[in-house]
PDB file of C-alpha atoms in Angstrom:
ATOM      1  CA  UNK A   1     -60.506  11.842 -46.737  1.00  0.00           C
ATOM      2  CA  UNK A   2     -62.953  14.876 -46.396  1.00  0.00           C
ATOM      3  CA  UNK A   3     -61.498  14.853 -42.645  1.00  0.00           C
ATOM      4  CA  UNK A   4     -58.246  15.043 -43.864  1.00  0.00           C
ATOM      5  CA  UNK A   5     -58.594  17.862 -46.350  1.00  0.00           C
ATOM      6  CA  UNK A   6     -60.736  20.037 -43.740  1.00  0.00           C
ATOM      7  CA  UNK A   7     -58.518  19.918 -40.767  1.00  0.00           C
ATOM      8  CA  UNK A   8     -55.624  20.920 -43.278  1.00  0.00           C
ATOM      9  CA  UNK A   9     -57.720  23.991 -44.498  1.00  0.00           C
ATOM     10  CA  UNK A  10     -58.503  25.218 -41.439  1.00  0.00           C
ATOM     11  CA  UNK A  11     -54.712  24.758 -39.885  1.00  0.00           C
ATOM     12  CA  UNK A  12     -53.615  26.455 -43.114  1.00  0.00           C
ATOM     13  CA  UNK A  13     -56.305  29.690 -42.069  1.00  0.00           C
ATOM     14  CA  UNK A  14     -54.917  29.802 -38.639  1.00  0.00           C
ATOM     15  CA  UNK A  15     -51.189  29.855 -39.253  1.00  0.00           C
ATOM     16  CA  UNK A  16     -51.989  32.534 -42.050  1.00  0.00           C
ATOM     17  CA  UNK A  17     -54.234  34.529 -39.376  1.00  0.00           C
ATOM     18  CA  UNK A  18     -50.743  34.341 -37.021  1.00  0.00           C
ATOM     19  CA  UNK A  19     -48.805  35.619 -39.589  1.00  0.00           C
ATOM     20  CA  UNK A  20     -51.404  38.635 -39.931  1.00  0.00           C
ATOM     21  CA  UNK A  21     -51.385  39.284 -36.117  1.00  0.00           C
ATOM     22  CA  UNK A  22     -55.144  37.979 -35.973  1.00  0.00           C
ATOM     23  CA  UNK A  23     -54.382  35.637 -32.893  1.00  0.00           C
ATOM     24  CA  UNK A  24     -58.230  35.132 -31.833  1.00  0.00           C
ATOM     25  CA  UNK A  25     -58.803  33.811 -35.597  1.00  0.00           C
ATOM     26  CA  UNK A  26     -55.796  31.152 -35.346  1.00  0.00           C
ATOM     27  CA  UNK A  27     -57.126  30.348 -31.967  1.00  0.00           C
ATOM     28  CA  UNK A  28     -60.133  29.479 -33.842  1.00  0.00           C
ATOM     29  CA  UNK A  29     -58.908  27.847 -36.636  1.00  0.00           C
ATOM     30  CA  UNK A  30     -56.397  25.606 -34.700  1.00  0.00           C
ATOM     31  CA  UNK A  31     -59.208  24.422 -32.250  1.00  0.00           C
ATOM     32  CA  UNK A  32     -61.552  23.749 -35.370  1.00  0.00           C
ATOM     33  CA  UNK A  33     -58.645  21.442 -37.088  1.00  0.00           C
ATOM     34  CA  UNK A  34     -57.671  19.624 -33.641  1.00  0.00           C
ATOM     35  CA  UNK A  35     -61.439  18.484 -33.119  1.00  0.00           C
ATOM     36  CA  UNK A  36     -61.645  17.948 -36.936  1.00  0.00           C
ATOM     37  CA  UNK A  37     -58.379  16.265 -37.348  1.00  0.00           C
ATOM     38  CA  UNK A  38     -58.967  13.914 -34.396  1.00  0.00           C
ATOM     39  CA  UNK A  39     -62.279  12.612 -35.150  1.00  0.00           C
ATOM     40  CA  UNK A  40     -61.081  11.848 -38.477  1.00  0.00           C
ATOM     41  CA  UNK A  41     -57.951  10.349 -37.015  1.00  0.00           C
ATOM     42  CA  UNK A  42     -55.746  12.677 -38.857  1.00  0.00           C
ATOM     43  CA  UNK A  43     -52.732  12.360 -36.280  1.00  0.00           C
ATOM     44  CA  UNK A  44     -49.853  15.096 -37.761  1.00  0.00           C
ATOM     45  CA  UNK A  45     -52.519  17.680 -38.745  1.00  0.00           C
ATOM     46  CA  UNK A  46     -53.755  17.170 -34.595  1.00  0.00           C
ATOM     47  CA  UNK A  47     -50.233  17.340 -34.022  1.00  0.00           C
ATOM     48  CA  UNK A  48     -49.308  20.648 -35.651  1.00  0.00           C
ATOM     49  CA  UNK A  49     -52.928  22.388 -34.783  1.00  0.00           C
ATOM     50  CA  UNK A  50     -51.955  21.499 -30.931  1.00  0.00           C
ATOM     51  CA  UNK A  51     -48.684  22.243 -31.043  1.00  0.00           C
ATOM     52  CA  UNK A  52     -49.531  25.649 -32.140  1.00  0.00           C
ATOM     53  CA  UNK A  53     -52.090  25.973 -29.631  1.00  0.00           C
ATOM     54  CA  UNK A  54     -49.346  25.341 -26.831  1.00  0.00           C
ATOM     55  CA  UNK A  55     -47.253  28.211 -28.686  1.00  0.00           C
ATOM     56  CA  UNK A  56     -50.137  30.804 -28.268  1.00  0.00           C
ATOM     57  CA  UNK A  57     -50.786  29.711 -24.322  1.00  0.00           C
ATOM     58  CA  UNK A  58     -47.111  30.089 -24.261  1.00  0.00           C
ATOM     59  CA  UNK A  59     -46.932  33.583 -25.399  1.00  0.00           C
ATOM     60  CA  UNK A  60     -49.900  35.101 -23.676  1.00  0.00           C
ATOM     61  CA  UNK A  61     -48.583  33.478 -19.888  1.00  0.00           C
ATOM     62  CA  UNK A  62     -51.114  30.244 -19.946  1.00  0.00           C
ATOM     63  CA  UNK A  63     -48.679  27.534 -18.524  1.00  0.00           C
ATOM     64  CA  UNK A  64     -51.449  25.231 -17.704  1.00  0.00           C
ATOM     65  CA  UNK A  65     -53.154  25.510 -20.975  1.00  0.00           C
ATOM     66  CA  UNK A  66     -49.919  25.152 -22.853  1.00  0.00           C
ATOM     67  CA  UNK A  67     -48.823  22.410 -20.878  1.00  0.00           C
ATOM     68  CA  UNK A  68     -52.485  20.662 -21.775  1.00  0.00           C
ATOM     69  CA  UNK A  69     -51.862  21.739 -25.743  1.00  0.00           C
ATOM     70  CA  UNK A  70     -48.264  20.091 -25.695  1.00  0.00           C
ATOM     71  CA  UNK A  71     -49.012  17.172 -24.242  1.00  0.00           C
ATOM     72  CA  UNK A  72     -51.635  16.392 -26.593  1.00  0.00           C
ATOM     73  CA  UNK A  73     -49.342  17.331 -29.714  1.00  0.00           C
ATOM     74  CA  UNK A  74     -46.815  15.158 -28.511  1.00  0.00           C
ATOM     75  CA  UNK A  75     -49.688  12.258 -28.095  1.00  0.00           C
ATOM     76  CA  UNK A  76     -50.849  12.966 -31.515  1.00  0.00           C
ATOM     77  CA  UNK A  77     -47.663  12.617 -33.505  1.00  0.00           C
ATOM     78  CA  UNK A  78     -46.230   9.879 -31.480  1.00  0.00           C
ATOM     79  CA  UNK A  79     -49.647   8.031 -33.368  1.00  0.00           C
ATOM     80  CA  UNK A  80     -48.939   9.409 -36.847  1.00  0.00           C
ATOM     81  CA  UNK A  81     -46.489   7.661 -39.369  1.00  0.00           C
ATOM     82  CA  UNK A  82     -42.771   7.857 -38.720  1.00  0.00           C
ATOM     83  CA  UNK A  83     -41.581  10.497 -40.748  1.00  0.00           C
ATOM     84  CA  UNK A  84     -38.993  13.169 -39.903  1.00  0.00           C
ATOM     85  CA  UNK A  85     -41.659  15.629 -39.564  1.00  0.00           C
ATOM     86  CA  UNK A  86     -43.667  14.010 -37.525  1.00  0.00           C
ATOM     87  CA  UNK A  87     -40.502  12.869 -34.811  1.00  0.00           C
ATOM     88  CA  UNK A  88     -39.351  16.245 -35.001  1.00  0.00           C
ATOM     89  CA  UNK A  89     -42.901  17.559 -33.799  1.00  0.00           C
ATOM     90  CA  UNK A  90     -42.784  15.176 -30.951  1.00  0.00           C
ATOM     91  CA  UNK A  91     -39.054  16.395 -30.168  1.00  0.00           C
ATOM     92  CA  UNK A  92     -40.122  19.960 -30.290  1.00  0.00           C
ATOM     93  CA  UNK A  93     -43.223  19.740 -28.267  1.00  0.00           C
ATOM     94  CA  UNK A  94     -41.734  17.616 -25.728  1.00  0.00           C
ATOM     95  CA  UNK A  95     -38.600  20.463 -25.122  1.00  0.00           C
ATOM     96  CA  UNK A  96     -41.613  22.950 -24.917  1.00  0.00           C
ATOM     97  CA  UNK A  97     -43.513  21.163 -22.332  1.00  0.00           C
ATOM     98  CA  UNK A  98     -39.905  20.695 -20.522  1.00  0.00           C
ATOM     99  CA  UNK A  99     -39.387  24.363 -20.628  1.00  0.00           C
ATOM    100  CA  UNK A 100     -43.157  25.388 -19.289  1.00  0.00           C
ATOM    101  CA  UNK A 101     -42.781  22.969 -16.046  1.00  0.00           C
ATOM    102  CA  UNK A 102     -39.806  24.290 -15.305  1.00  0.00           C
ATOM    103  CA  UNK A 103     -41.554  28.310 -15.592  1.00  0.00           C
ATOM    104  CA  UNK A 104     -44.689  26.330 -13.516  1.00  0.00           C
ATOM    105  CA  UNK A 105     -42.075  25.485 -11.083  1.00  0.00           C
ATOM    106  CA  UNK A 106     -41.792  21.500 -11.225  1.00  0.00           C
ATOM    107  CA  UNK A 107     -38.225  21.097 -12.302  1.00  0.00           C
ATOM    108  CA  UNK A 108     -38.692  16.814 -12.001  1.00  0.00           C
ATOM    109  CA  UNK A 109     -41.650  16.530 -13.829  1.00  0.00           C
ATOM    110  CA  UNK A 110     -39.110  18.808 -16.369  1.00  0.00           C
ATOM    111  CA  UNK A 111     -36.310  16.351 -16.454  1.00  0.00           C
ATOM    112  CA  UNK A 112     -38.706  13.223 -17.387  1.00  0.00           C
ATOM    113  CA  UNK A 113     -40.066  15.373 -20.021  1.00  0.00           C
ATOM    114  CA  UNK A 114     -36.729  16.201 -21.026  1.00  0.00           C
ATOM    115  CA  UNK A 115     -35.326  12.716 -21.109  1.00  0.00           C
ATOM    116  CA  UNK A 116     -38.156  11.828 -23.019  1.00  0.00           C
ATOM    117  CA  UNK A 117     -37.055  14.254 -25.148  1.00  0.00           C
ATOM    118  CA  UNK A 118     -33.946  12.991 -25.765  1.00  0.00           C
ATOM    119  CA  UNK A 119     -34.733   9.444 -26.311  1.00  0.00           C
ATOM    120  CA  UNK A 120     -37.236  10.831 -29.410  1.00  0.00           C
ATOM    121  CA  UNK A 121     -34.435  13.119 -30.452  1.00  0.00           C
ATOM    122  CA  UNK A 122     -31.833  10.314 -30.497  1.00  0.00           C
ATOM    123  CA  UNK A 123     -30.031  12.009 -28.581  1.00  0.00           C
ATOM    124  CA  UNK A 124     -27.461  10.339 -25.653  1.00  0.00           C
ATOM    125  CA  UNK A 125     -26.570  11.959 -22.958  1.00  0.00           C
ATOM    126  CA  UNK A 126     -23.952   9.561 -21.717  1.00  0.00           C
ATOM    127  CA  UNK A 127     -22.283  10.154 -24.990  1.00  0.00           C
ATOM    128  CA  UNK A 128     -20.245  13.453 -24.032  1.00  0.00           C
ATOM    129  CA  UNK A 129     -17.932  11.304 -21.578  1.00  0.00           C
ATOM    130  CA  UNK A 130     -16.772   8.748 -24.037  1.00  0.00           C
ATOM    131  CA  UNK A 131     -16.125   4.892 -23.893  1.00  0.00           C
ATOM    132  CA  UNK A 132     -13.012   2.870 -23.146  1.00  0.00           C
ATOM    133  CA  UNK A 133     -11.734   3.048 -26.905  1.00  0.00           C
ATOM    134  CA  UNK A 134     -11.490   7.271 -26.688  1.00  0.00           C
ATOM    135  CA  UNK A 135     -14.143   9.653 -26.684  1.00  0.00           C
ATOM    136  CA  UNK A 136     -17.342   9.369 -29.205  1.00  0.00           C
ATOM    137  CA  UNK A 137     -18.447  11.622 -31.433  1.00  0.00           C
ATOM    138  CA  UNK A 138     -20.504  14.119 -29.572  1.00  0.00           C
ATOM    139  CA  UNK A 139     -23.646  15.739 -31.561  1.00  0.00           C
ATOM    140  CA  UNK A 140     -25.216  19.136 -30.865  1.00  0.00           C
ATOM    141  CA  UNK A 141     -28.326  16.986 -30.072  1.00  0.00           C
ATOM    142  CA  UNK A 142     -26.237  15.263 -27.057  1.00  0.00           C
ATOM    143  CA  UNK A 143     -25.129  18.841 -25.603  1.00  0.00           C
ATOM    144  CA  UNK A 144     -28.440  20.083 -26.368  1.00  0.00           C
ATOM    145  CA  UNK A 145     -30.976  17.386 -24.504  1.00  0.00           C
ATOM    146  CA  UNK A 146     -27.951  16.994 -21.384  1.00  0.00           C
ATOM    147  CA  UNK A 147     -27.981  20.650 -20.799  1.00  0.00           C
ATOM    148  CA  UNK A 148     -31.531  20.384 -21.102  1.00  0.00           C
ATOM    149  CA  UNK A 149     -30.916  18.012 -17.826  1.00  0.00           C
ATOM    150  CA  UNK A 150     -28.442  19.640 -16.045  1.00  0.00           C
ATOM    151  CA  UNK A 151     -30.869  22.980 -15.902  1.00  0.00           C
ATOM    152  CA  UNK A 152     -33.705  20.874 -14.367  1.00  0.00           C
ATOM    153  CA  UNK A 153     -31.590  18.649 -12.120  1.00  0.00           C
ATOM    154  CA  UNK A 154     -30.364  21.933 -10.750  1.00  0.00           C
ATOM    155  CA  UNK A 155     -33.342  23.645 -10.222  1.00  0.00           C
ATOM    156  CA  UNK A 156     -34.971  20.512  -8.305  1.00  0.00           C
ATOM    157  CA  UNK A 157     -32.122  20.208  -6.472  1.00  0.00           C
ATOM    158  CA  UNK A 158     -30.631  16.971  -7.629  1.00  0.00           C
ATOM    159  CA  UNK A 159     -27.084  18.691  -7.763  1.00  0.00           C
ATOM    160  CA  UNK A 160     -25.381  15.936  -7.984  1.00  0.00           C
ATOM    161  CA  UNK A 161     -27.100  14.587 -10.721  1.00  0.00           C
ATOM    162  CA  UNK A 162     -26.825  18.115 -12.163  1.00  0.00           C
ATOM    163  CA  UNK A 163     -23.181  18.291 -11.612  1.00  0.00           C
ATOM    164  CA  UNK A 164     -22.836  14.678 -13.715  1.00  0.00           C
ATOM    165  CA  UNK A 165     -24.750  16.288 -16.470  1.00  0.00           C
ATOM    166  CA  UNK A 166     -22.815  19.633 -16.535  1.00  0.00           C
ATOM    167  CA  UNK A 167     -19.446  17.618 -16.507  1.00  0.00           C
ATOM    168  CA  UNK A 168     -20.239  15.631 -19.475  1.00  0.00           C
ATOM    169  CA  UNK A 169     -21.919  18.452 -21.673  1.00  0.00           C
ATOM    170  CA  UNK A 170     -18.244  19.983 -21.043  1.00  0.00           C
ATOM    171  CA  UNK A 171     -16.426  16.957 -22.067  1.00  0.00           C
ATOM    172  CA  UNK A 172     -18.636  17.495 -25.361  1.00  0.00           C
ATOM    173  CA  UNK A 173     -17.964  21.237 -25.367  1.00  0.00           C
ATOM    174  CA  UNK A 174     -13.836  20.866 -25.324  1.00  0.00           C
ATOM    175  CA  UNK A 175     -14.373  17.805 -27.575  1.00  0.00           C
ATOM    176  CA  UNK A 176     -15.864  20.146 -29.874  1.00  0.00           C
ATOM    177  CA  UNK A 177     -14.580  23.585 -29.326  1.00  0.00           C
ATOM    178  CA  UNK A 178     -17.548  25.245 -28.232  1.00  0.00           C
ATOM    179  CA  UNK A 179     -16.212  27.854 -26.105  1.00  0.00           C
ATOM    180  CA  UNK A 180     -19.452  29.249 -25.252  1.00  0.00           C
ATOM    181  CA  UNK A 181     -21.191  25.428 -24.170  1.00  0.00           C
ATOM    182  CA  UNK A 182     -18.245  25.567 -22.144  1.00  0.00           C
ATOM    183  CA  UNK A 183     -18.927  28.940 -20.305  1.00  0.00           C
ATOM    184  CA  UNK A 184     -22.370  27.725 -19.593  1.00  0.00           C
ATOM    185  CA  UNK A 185     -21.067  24.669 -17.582  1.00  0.00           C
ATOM    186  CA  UNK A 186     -18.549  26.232 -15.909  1.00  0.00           C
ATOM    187  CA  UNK A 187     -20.924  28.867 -14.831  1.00  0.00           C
ATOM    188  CA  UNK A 188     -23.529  25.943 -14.031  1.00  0.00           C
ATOM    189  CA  UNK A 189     -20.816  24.092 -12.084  1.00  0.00           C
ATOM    190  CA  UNK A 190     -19.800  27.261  -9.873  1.00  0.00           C
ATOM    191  CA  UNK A 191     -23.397  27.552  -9.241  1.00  0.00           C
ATOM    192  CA  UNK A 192     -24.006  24.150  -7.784  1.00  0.00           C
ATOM    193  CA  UNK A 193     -20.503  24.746  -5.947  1.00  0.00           C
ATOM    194  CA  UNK A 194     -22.306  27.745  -4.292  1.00  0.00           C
ATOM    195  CA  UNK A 195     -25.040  26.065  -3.462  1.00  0.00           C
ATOM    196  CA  UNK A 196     -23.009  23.542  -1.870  1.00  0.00           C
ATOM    197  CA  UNK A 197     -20.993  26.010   0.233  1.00  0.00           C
ATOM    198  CA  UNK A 198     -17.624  24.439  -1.987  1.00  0.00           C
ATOM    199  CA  UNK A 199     -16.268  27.991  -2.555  1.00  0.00           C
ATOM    200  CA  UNK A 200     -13.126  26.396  -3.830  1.00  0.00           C
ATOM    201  CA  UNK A 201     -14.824  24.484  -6.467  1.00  0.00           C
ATOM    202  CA  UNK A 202     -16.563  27.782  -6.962  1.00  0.00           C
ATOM    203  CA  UNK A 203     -13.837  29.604  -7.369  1.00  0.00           C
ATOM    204  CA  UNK A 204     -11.868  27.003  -9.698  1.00  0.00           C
ATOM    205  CA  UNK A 205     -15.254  27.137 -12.113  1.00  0.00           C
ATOM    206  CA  UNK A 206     -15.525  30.822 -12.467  1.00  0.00           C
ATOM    207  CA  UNK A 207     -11.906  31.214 -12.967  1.00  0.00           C
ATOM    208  CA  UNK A 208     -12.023  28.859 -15.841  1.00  0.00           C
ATOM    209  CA  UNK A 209     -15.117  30.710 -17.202  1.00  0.00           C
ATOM    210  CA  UNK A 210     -13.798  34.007 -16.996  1.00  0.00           C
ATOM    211  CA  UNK A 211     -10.444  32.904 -18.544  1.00  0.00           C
ATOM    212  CA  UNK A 212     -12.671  31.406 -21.621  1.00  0.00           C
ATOM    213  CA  UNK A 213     -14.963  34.704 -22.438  1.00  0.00           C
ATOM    214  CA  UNK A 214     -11.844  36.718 -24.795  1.00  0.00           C
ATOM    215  CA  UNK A 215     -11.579  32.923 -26.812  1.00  0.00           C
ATOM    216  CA  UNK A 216     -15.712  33.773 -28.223  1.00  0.00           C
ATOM    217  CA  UNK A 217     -15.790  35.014 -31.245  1.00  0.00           C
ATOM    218  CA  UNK A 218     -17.290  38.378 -30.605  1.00  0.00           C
ATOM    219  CA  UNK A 219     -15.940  39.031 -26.866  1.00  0.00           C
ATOM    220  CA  UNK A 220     -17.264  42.479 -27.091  1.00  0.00           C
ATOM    221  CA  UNK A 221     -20.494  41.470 -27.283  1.00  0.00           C
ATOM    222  CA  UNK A 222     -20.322  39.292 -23.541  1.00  0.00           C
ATOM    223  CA  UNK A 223     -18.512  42.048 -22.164  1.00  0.00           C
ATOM    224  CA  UNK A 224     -21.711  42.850 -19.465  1.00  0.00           C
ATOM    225  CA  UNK A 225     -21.922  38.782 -18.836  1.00  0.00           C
ATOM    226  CA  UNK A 226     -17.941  38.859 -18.420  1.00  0.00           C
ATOM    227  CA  UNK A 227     -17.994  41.234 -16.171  1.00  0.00           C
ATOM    228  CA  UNK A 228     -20.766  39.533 -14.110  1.00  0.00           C
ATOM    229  CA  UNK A 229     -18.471  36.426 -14.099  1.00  0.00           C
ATOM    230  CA  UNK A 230     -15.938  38.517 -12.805  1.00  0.00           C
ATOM    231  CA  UNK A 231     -17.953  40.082 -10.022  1.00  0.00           C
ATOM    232  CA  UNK A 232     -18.879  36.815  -8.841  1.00  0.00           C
ATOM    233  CA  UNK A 233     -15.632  35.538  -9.092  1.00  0.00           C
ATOM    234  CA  UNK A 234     -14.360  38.327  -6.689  1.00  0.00           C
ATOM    235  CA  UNK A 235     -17.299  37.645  -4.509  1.00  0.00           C
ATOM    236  CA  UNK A 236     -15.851  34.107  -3.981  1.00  0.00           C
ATOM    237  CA  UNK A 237     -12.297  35.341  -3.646  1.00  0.00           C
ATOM    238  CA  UNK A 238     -13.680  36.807  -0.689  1.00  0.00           C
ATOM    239  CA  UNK A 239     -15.547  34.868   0.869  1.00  0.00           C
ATOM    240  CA  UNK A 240     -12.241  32.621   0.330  1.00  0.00           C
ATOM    241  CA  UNK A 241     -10.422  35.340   1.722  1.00  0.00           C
ATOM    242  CA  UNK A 242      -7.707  35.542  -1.005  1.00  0.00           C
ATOM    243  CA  UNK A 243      -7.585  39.095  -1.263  1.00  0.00           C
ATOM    244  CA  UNK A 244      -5.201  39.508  -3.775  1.00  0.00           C
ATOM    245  CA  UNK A 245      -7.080  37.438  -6.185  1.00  0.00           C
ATOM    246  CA  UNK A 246     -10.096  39.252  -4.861  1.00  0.00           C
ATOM    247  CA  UNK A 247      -9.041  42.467  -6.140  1.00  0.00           C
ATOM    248  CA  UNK A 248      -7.559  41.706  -9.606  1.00  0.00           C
ATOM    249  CA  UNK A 249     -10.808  40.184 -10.481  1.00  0.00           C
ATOM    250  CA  UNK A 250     -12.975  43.337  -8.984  1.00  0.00           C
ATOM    251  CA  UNK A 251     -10.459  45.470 -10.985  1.00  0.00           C
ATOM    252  CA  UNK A 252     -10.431  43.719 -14.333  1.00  0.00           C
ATOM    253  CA  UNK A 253     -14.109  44.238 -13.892  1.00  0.00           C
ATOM    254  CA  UNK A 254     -14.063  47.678 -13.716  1.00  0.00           C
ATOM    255  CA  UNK A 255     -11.689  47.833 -16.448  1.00  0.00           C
ATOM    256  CA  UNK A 256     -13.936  46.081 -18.514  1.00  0.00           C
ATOM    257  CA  UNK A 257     -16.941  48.429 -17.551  1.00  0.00           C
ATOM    258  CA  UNK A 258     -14.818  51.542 -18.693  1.00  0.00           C
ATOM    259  CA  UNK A 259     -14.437  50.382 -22.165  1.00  0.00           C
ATOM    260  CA  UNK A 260     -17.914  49.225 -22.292  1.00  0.00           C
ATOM    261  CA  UNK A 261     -19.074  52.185 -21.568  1.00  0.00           C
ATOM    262  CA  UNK A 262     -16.519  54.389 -23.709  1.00  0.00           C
ATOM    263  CA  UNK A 263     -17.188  52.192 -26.473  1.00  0.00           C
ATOM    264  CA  UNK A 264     -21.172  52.937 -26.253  1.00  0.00           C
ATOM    265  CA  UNK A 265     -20.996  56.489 -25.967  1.00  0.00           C
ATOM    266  CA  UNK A 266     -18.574  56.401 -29.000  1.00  0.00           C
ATOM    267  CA  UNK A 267     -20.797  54.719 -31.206  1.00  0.00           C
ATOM    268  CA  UNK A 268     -23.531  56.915 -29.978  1.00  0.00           C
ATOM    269  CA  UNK A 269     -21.718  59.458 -30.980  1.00  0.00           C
ATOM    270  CA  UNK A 270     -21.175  58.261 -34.160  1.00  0.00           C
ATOM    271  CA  UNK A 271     -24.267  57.486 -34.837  1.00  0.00           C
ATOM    272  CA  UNK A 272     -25.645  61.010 -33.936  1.00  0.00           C
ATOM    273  CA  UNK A 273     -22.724  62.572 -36.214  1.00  0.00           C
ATOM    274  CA  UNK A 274     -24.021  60.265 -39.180  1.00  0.00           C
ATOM    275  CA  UNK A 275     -28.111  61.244 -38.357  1.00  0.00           C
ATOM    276  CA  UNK A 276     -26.879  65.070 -38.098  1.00  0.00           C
ATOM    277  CA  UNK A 277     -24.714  64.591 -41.522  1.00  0.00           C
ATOM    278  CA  UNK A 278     -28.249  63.235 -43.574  1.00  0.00           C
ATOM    279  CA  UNK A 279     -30.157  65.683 -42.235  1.00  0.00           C
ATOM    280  CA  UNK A 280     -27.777  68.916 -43.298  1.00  0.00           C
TER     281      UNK A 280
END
C-alpha cells in the first residue's frame, strides 16, 4: 500500500516537472517511481513511469535507452490488471518501440514489434481485403497497425510482403473514403514498383495518386506534396519514354508551383497590409 501511494507521488512530481520544462527533475522522479513501483509490484504505475522515460530518450536522440524504457513499460502493463488503460499503454509503447527500431535501423525487429502491436490493439490486418460474404468492416485500428507493416516490410526489404500490406490498407482506404490513406499507398506502392525496376506499375500508382490529391479536403494545403507526386510521376514517364505524358505531368507541376507561390506572396502581402493598418 505505502508502495503504491509513493510511486504514484513521485510519477505525479515528474509529469508536473515536464509540464514546467524541468526535464532533469521528471527524469528523477520517473526513475524514483519505476524502482519504487516495481519493488512494490505496482505494475501500471511501472508502466506509465517507463513509458515516460522512453518519451524523454525519445526526444533528446537516445534510441537505445528508449528502446530499453519501452520495452520495460510494455512488460510492466502486460502484468497489471486488464483495464483499458493499462492495454492501451501496452499498445502505445509497443508502436513507440516499432517506430525507434525502425530510426535504429532494424526494420524486422520493427515489424514483430508492430504485429505485436496489433494483436494488443485488436487490430487485424487481414481485415482490409474482406471475406467471401463481401468486404468487413474495416477500423482505423486495421489501417493504422497494417500501414504500420507495410512501412517496415518496405524498409527491410520484404517488398512483397510490403506490397500485400499496402494493397489491403487501400482496400480499407476506398472501403472507407479516406482519400488521403489512399495517397499514402499509392505512393508506397510506386515506391516498391521503383525499387523493383516495374516503371509501369510505377507509373500506374503515381497516376492514381496524383489524380486523388484535388478529392482532400484542403488540396491547397498538399499542393508542395502534389507537386512532388507530379515530378516523380514525370520522372517515370521518362524513364518510360512516353513523352507526351512526360510533359503534361512536368507542366501541371509547374502550374501548380505558380499558384503556390502567387498565393504565398498574396497572403504575405496581406498580412503586411493588416500589420501596417494596426500600427497607423
Amino acid at each position: 500500500m505505502f508502495a503504491a501511494a509513493s510511486a504514484k507521488r513521485r510519477l505525479k512530481r515528474g509529469l508536473a516537472a515536464l509540464k514546467t520544462g524541468d526535464t532533469a527533475v521528471a527524469r528523477e522522479s520517473f526513475e524514483a517511481a519505476l524502482r519504487t513501483a516495481r519493488l512494490g509490484e505496482v505494475w501500471l504505475v511501472a508502466g506509465d513511469a517507463a513509458s515516460s522515460l522512453g518519451d524523454l530518450a525519445r526526444d533528446s536522440a537516445d534510441l537505445p535507452g528508449a528502446e530499453h524504457h519501452y520495452r520495460l513499460a510494455a512488460t510492466q502493463y502486460r502484468r497489471a490488471p486488464r483495464t483499458a488503460r493499462s492495454v492501451g499503454g501496452r499498445v502505445r509503447c509497443l508502436e513507440s518501440l516499432g517506430d525507434v527500431l525502425l530510426l535504429e535501423g532494424r526494420p524486422w525487429d520493427a515489424y514483430r514489434e508492430f504485429q505485436e502491436g496489433a494483436t494488443a490493439a485488436g487490430a487485424d490486418p487481414s481485415r482490409p481485403m474482406g471475406t467471401e460474404h463481401g468486404v468487413e468492416f474495416v477500423s482505423r485500428e486495421d489501417l493504422r497497425w497494417t500501414s504500420h507493416l507495410a512501412t517496415a516490410a518496405q524498409a527491410a526489404g520484404r517488398r512483397r510482403l510490403a506490397n500485400d500490406h499496402y494493397e489491403k490498407v487501400l482496400a480499407g482506404c476506398e472501403l472507407r473514403g479516406d482519400i488521403a490513406g489512399q495517397i499514402m499507398c499509392w505512393e508506397g506502392l510506386a515506391a516498391l514498383a521503383e525499387d523493383m525496376m516495374a516503371w509501369n506499375d510505377a507509373a500506374h500508382a503515381l497516376y492514381h495518386a496524383s489524380n486523388l490529391y484535388p478529392a482532400l479536403p484542403d488540396p491547397e494545403a498538399h499542393t508542395r506534396e502534389w507537386v512532388q507526386c507530379l515530378r516523380d510521376l514525370g520522372a517515370v514517364y521518362k524513364t518510360l519514354g512516353r513523352r507526351d505524358e512526360q510533359v503534361r505531368a512536368f507542366k501541371l507541376a509547374v502550374r501548380l508551383e505558380q499558384v503556390d507561390s502567387s498565393a504565398r506572396v498574396n497572403s504575405n502581402s496581406e498580412t503586411m497590409a493588416h500589420d501596417e493598418h494596426h500600427r497607423s
